[in-house]
Coordinates of C-alpha atoms and ligand atoms in Angstrom, one line a residue:
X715 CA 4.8 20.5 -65.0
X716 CA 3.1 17.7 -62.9
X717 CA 4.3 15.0 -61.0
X718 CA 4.1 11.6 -61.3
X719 CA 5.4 8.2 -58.3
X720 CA 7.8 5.8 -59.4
X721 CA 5.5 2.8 -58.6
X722 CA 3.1 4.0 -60.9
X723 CA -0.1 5.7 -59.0
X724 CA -2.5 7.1 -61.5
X725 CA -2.2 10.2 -59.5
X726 CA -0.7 13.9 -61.2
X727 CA 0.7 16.2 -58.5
X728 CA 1.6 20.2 -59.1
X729 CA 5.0 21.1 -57.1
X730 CA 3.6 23.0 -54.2
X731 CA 0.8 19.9 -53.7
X732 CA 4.2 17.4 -53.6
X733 CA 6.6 19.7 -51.1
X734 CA 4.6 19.2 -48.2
X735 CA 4.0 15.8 -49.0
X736 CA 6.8 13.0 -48.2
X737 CA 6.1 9.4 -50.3
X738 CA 3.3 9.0 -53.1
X739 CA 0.5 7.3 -51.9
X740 CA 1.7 3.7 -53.7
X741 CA 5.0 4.3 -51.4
X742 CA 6.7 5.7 -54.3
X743 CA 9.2 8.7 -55.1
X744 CA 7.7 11.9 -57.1
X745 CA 9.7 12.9 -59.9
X746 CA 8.8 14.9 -63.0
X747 CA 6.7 13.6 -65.8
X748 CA 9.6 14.3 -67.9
X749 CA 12.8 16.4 -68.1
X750 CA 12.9 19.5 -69.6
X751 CA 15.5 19.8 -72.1
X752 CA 18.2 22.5 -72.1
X753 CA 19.8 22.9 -75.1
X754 CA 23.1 24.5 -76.7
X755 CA 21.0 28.2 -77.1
X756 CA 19.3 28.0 -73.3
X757 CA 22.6 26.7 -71.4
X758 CA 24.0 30.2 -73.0
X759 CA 21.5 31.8 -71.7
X760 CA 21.9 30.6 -68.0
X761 CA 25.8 30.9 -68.2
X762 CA 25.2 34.1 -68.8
X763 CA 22.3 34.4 -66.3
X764 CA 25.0 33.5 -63.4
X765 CA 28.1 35.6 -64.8
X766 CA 25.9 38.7 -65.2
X767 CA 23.2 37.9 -62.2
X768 CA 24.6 35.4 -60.0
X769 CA 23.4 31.7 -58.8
X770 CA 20.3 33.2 -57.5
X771 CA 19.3 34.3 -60.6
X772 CA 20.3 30.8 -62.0
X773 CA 18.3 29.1 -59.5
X774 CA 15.2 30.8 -60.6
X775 CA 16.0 29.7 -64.5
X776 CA 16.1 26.6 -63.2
X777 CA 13.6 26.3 -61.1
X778 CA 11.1 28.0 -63.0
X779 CA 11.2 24.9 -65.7
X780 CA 9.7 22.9 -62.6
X781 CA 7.5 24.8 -60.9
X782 CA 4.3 26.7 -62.2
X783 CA 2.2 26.7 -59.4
X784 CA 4.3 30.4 -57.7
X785 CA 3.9 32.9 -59.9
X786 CA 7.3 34.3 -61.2
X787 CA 8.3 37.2 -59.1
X788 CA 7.6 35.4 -56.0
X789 CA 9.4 32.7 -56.8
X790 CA 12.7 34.9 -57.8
X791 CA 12.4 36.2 -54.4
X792 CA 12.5 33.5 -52.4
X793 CA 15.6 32.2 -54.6
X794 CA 17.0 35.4 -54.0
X795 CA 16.5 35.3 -50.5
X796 CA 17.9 32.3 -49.7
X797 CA 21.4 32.4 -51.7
X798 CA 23.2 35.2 -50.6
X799 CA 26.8 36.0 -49.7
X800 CA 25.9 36.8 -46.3
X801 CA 24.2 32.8 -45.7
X802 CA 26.9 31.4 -48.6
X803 CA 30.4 33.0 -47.8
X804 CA 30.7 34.0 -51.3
X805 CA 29.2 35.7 -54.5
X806 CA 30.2 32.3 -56.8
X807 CA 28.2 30.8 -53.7
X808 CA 29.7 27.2 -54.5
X809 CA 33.1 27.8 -56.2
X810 CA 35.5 25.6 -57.8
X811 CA 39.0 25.0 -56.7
X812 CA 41.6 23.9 -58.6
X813 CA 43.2 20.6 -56.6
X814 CA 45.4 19.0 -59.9
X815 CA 45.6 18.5 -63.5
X816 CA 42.0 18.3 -64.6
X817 CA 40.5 18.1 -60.9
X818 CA 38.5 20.2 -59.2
X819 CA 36.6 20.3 -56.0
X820 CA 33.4 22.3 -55.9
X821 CA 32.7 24.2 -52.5
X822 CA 29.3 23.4 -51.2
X823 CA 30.1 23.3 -47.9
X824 CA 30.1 26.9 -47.1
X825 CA 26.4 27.8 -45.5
X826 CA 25.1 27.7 -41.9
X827 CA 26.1 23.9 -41.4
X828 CA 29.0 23.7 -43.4
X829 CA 27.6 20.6 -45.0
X830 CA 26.2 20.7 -48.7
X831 CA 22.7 19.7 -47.5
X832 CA 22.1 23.3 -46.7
X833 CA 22.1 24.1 -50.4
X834 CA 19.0 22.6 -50.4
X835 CA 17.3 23.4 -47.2
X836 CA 17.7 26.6 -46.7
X837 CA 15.5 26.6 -50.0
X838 CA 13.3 24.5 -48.4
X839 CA 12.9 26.6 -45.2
X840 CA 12.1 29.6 -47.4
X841 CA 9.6 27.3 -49.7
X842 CA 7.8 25.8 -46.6
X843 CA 7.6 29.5 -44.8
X844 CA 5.8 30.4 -48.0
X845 CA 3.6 28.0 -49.2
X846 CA 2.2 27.6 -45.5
X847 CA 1.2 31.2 -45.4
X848 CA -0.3 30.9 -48.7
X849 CA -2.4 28.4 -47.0
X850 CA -3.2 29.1 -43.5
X851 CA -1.9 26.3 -42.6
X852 CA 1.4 24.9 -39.7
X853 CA 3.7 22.2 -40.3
X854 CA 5.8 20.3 -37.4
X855 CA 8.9 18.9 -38.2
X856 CA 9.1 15.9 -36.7
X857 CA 13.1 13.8 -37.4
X858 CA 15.5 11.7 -36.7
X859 CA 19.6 12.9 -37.5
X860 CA 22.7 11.6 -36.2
X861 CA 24.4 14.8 -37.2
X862 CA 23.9 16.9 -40.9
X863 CA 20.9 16.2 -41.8
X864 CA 19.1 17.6 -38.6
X865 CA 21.0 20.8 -38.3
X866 CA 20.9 21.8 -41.7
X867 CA 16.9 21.5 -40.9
X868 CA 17.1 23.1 -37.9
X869 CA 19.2 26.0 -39.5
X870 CA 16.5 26.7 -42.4
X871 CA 13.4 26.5 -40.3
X872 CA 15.0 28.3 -37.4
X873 CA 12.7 31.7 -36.9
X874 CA 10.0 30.8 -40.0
X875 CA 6.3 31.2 -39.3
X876 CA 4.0 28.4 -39.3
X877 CA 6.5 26.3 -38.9
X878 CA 8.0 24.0 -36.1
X879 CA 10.9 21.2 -35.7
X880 CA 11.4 18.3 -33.6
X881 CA 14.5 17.0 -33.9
X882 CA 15.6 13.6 -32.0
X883 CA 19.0 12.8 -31.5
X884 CA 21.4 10.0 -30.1
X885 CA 21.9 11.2 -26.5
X886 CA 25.7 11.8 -26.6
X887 CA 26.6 9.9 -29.4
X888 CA 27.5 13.1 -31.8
X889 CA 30.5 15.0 -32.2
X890 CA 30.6 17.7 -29.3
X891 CA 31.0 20.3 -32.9
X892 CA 27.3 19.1 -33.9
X893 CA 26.0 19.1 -31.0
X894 CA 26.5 22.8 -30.5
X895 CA 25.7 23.8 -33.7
X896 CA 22.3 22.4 -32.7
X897 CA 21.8 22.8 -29.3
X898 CA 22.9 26.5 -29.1
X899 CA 19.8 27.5 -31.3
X900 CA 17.6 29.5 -28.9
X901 CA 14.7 30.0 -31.2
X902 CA 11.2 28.8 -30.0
X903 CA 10.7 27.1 -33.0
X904 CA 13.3 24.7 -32.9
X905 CA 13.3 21.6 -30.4
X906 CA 15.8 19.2 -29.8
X907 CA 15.4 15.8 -28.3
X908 CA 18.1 13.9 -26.9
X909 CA 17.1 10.6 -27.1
X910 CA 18.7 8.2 -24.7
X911 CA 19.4 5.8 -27.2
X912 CA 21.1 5.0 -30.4
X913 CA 19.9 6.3 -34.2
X914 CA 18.0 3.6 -34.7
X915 CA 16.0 3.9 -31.8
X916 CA 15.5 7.8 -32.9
X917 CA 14.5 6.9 -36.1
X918 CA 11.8 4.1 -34.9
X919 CA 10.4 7.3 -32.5
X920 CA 10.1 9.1 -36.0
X921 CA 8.4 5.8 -37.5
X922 CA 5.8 5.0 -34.8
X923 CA 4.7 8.6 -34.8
X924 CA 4.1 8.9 -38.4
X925 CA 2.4 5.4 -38.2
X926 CA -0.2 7.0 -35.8
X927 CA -2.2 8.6 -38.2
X928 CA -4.7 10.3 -35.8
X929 CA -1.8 11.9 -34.2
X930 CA 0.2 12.6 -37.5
X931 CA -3.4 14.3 -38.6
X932 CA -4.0 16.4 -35.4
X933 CA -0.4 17.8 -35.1
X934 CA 0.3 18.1 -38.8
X935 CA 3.3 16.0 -38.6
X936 CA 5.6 16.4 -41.7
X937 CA 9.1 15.8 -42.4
X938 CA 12.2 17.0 -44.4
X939 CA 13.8 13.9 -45.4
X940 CA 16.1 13.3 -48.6
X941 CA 13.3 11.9 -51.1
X942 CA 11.4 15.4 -50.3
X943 CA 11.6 16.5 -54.5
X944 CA 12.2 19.9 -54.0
X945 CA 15.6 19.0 -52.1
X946 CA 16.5 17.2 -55.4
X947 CA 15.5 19.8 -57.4
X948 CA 17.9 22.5 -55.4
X949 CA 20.6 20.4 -55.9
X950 CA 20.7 20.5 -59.8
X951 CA 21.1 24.3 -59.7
X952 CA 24.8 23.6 -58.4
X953 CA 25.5 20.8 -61.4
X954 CA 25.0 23.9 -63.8
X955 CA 27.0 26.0 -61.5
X956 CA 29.9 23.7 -61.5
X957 CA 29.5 23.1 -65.4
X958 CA 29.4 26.6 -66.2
X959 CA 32.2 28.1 -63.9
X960 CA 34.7 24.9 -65.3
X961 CA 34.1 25.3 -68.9
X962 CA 34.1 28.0 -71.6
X963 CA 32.0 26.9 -74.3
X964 CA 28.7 24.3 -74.3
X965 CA 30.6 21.9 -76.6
X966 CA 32.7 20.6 -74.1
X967 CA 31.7 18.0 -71.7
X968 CA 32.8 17.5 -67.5
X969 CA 32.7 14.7 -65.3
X970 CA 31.2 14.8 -61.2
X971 CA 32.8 12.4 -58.8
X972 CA 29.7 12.3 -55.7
X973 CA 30.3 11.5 -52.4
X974 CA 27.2 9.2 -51.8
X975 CA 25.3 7.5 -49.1
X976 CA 21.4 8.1 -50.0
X977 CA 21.8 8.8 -53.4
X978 CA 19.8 12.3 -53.6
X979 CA 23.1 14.5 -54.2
X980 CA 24.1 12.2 -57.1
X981 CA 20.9 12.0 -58.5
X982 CA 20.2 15.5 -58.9
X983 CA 23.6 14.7 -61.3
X984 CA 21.1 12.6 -63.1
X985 CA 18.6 14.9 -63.4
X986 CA 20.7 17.8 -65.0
X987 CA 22.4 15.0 -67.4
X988 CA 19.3 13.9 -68.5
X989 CA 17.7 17.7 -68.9
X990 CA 20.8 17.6 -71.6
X991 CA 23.9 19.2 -69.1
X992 CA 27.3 18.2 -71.0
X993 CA 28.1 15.8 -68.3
X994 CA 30.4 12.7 -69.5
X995 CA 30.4 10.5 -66.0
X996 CA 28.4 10.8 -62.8
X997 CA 31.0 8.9 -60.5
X998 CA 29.4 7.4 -57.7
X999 CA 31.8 7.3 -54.4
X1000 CA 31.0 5.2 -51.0
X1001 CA 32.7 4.2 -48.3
X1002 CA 32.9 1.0 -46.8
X1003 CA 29.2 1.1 -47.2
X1004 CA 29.5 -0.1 -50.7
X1005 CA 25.9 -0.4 -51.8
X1006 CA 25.7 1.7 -54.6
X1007 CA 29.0 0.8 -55.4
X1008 CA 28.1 -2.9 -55.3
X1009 CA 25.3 -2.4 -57.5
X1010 CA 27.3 -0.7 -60.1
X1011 CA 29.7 -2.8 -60.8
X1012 CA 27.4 -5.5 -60.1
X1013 CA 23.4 -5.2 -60.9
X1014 CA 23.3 -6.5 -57.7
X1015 CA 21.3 -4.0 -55.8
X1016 CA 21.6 -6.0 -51.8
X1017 CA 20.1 -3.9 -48.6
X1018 CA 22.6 -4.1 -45.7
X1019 CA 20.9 -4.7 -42.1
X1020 CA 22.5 -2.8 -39.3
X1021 CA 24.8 -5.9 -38.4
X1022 CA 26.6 -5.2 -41.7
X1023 CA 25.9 -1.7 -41.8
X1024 CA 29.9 -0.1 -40.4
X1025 CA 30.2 3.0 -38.5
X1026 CA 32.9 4.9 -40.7
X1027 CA 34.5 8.2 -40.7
X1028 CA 32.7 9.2 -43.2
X1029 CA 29.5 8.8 -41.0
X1030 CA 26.7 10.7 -43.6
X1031 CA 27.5 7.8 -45.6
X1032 CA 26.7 5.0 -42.9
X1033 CA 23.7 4.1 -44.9
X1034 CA 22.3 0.5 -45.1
X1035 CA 20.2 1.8 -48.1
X1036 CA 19.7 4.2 -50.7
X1037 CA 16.3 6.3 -50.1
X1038 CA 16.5 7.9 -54.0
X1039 CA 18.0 5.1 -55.3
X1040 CA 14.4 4.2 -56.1
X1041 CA 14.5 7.4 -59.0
X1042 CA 17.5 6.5 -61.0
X1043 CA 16.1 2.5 -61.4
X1044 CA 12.8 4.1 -62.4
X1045 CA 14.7 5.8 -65.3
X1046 CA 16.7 3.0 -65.7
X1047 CA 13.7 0.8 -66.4
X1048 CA 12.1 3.0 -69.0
X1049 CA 9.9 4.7 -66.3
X1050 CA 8.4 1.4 -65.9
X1051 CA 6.4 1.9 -62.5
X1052 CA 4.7 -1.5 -62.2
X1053 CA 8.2 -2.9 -62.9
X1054 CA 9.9 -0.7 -60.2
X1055 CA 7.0 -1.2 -58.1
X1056 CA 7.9 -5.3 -58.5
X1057 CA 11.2 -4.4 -57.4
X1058 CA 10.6 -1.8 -54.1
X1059 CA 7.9 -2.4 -53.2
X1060 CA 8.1 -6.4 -52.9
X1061 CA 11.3 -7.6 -53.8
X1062 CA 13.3 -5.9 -51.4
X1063 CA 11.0 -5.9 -48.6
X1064 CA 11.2 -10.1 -49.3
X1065 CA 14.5 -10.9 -50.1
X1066 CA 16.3 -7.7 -49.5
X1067 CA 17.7 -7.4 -52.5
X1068 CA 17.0 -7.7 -56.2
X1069 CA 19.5 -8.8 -59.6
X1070 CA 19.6 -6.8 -62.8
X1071 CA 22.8 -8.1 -63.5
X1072 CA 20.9 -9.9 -66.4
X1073 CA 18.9 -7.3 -67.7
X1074 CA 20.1 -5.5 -70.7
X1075 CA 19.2 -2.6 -69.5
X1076 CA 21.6 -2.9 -66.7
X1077 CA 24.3 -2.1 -69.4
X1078 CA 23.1 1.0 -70.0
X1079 CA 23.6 2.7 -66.2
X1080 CA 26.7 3.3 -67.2
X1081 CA 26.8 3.3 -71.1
X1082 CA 23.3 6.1 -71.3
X1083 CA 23.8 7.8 -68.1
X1084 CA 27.2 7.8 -67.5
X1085 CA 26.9 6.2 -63.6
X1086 CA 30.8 4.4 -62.8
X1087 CA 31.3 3.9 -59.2
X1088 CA 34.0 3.1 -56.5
X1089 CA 34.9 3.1 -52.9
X1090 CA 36.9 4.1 -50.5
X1091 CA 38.0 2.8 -46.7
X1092 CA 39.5 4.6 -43.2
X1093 CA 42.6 4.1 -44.8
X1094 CA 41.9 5.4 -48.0
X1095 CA 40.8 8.7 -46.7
X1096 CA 43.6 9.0 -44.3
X1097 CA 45.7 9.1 -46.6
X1098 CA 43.7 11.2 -49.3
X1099 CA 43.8 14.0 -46.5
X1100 CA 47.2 13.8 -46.0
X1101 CA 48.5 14.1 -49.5
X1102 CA 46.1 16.7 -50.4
X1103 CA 47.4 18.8 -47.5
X1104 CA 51.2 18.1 -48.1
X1105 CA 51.2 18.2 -52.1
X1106 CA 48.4 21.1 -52.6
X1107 CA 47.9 22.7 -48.3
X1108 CA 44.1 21.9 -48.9
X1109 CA 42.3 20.5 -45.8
X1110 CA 39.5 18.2 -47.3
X1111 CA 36.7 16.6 -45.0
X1112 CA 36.3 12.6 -44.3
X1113 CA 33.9 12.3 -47.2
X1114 CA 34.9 14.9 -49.7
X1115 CA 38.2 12.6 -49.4
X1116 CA 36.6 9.6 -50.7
X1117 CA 35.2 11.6 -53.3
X1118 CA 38.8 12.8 -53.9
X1119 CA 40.1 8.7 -53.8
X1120 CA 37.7 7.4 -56.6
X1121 CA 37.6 10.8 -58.4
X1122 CA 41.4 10.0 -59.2
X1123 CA 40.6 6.1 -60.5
X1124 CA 38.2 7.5 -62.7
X1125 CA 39.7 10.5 -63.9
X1126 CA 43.1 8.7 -65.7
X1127 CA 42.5 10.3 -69.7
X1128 CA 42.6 13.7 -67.8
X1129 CA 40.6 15.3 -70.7
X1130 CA 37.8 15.6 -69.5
X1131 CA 37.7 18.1 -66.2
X1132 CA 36.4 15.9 -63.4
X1133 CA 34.9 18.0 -60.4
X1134 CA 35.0 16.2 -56.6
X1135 CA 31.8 17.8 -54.3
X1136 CA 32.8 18.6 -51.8
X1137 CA 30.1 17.9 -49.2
X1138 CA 31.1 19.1 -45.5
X1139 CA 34.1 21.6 -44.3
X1140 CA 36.6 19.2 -41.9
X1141 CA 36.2 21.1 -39.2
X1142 CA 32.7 18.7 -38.5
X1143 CA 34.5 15.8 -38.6
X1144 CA 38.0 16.9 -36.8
X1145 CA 38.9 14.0 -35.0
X1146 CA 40.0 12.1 -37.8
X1147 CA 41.7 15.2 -39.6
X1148 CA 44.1 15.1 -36.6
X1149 CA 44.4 11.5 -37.3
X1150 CA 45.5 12.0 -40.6
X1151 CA 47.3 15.5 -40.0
X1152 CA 48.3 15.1 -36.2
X1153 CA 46.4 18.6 -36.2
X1154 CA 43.3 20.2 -36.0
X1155 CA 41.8 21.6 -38.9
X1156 CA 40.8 25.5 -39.4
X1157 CA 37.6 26.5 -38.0
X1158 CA 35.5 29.1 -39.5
X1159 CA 35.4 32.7 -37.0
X1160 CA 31.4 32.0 -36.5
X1161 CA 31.8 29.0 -35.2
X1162 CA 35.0 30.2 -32.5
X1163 CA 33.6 29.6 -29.4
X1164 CA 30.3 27.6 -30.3
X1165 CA 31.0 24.9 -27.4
X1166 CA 30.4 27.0 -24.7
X1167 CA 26.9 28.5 -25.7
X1168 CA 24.1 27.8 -23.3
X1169 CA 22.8 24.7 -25.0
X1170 CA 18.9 24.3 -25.4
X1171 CA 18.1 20.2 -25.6
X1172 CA 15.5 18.0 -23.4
X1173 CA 17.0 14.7 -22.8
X1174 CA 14.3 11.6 -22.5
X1175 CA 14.2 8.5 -22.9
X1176 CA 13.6 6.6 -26.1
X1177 CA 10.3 6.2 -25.6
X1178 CA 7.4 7.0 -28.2
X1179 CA 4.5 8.2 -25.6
X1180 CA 7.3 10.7 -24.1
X1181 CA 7.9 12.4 -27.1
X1182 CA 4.6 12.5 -28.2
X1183 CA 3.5 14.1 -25.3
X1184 CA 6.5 16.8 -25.5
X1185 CA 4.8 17.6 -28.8
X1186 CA 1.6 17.6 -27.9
X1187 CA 2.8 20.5 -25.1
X1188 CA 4.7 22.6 -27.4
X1189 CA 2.4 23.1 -30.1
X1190 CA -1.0 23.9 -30.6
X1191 CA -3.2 21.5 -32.3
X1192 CA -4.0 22.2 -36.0
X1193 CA -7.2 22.5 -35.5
X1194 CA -6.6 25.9 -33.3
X1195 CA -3.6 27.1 -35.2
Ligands
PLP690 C1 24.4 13.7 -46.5 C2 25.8 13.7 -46.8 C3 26.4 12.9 -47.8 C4 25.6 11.9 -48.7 O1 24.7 12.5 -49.5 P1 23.4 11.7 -50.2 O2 22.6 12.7 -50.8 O3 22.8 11.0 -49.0 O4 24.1 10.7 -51.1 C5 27.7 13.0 -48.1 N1 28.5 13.8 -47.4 C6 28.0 14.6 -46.4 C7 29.0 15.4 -45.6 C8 26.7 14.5 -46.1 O5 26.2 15.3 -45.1

């Protein structure tokens, strides 16, 4: 299997050359040079693969129609490594709850972070640990997070050889729940910057680093950001999962309602519709940060700048754009890569936006891959929380709950089963859980306690030079390692 970029680079890539690697060289997103198709015969043969071995094992199916560049047995391993009962909470590792006539949510939420994105990072962590060695080589982790997506990172590479993470952060601006599920990671591999500043001032630190190419070069700057494939790639395993544990036989068909904000959960949908998953709709759900929801219903695909971009409950959906959105148009457009790279790479950077409403193709996001969409507000999820908890004494987080909101708008036949991921546990995002409940939500016994752990966090200002010159003390130059 080799890779090819959106935009249309002449270049093929093998898997293990695109994990380390963040964007194409044209500024584009890698994805597969086609799908491989499942059909009625291999589906039975992964059901059976997780009822008899467990997700591990389907993982490894999965992943094995992807990659060919680890040989077999190796790859297994590291699948098996990373889901377990002990990391996962459970042998079904993400499974489905019955909420209401044909609903069901689908428990990703249950690893280190309790947030879905360490489905696929703790993959990562255990792909990076292993390819590295294969090569000699070190890798340091240099991002920006305002909450899941850094500790999720910092929770997979935590303790793994060759490499390191630098992870900046608003200075006081996150709950005081994330910050000591970061900040009370002791290992010497894991660094975290309080920046004094807001997001955007962590993410331009992130920016200007990578811009300095000398310096990227030297230090072996990398990052683990949503576009990075092999995320996407983890993420289909739990599609199947979801499929498989809701459904008997491969003739009949379910329906995913996504909490989304950049896209790459959701589009791993895509990918295991289009590899020929019985999946009838792939129902997009924002908040207030209606992008993808504008677009649509719309074809109106409109960036937001940070002026229009609201800080929400729901805050892992405060996106002003999509990062993977750039995938699904790819598709969309017939894997046209000079006409996506028209669009990416110099329409929106002009205007900001771009129209398809007037494109036939248009028609078919939702008609040939199934994409309906719909959003939800502060109000909206208040209330989602609170009926959920009176009517079925479930505790759903802030964005789980406007999965739960649109799932129901979309779900009216009731034939089809519709499953709601669930993407975090509430006890992240408790504040407003008492808001809705007027009480706190259940915490998990590992995490009793975590607020009074000795924390280990430098704070600085938000200045590039600064935290250049942290990295430069805390790790040895590639050259040497
Ligand atoms: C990251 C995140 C999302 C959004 O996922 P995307 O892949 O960016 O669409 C939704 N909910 C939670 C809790 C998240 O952490």
């Amino acid at each position: 299997m080799l890779y090819v970029s959106t935009r249309g680079h002449a270049d093929r890539k093998h898997f293990c050359d695109i994990l380390l690697e963040g964007l194409a060289p044209d500024g584009g997103l890698y994805l597969p040079e086609h799908y491989p198709k499942v059909d009625a015969r291999a589906l039975t043969r992964l059901r059976k693969a997780y009822h008899e071995q467990g997700y591990a094992e389907l993982a490894f199916q999965i992943l094995s129609l992807y990659i060919d560049d680890i040989p077999a047995a190796d790859l297994k391993a590291l699948c098996a490594k990373t889901y377990t009962a002990e990391v996962f909470g459970t042998g079904e590792i993400v499974p489905l709850r019955h909420l209401e006539d044909g609903l069901w949510l689908e428990a990703l939420s249950n690893g280190p972070t309790l947030a879905f994105k360490d489905m696929a990072m703790q993959l990562l962590g255990n792909l990076f640990e292993y390819e590295l060695a294969r090569r000699g080589e070190q890798l340091n982790i240099l991002g920006a997070t305002s909450g899941d997506t850094g500790s999720a990172a910092e929770y997979a590479m935590r303790g793994k050889a060759g490499v390191r993470v630098f992870m900046t952060s608003p200075h006081g601006r996150m709950s005081a729940f994330q910050q000591a599920q970061m900040f009370s990671l002791q290992d010497e591999n894991i660094h975290n910057l309080a920046i004094e500043g807001v997001f955007d001032d962590c993410q331009d630190i992130v920016k200007a680093v990578s811009n300095d190419h000398a310096f990227k070069a030297k230090y072996k700057i990398g990052t683990v950001n949503s576009i990075n494939w092999a995320r996407l790639l983890a993420q289909v395993v739990y599609y199947f999962a979801g499929y498989i544990q809701a459904t008997e036989s491969n003739t009949q068909k379910v329906s995913f309602t996504v909490p989304s904000g950049n896209f790459g959960n959701v589009c791993a949908g895509h990918v295991a519709r289009m590899m020929g998953l019985p999946i009838a709709k792939l129902v997009v759900a924002t908040n207030e940060n209606d992008v993808l929801d504008e677009f649509f219903r719309t074809g109106v695909y409109r960036v937001r700048g940070a002026a229009d971009t609201h800080e929400t409950s729901s805050p892992s959906m405060d996106i002003s754009k999509a990062s993977n959105f750039e995938r699904f148009i790819f598709d969309l457009l017939g894997r046209n890569g000079q006409r996506t790279k028209a669009l990416f790479g110099a329409a929106l950077p002009t205007y900001g936006r771009f129209d398809l409403s007037a494109e036939p193709l248009f028609a078919d996001a939702a008609k040939k891959y199934g994409f309906e969409s719909g959003k939800s507000t502060h109000a909206d999820r208040l209330a989602t929380i609170k009926d959920n908890y009176e009517r079925h004494g479930v505790t759903i987080d802030t964005h789980t709950a406007d999965g739960v909101k649109v799932a129901r708008e979309h779900h009216k036949d009731g034939k089809v089963p519709m499953i709601v991921l669930e993407t975090a546990l509430p006890i992240k995002f408790a504040e407003t859980i008492v808001e809705a409940l007027g009480h706190a939500p259940e915490r998990p016994a590992k995490f009793a306690g975590i607020e009074d752990l000795p924390k280990r966090v430098q704070v600085m200002p938000a200045d590039v030079e600064q935290v250049k010159a942290y990295i430069e003390r805390h790790c040895a130059p590639a050259a040497q390692g």
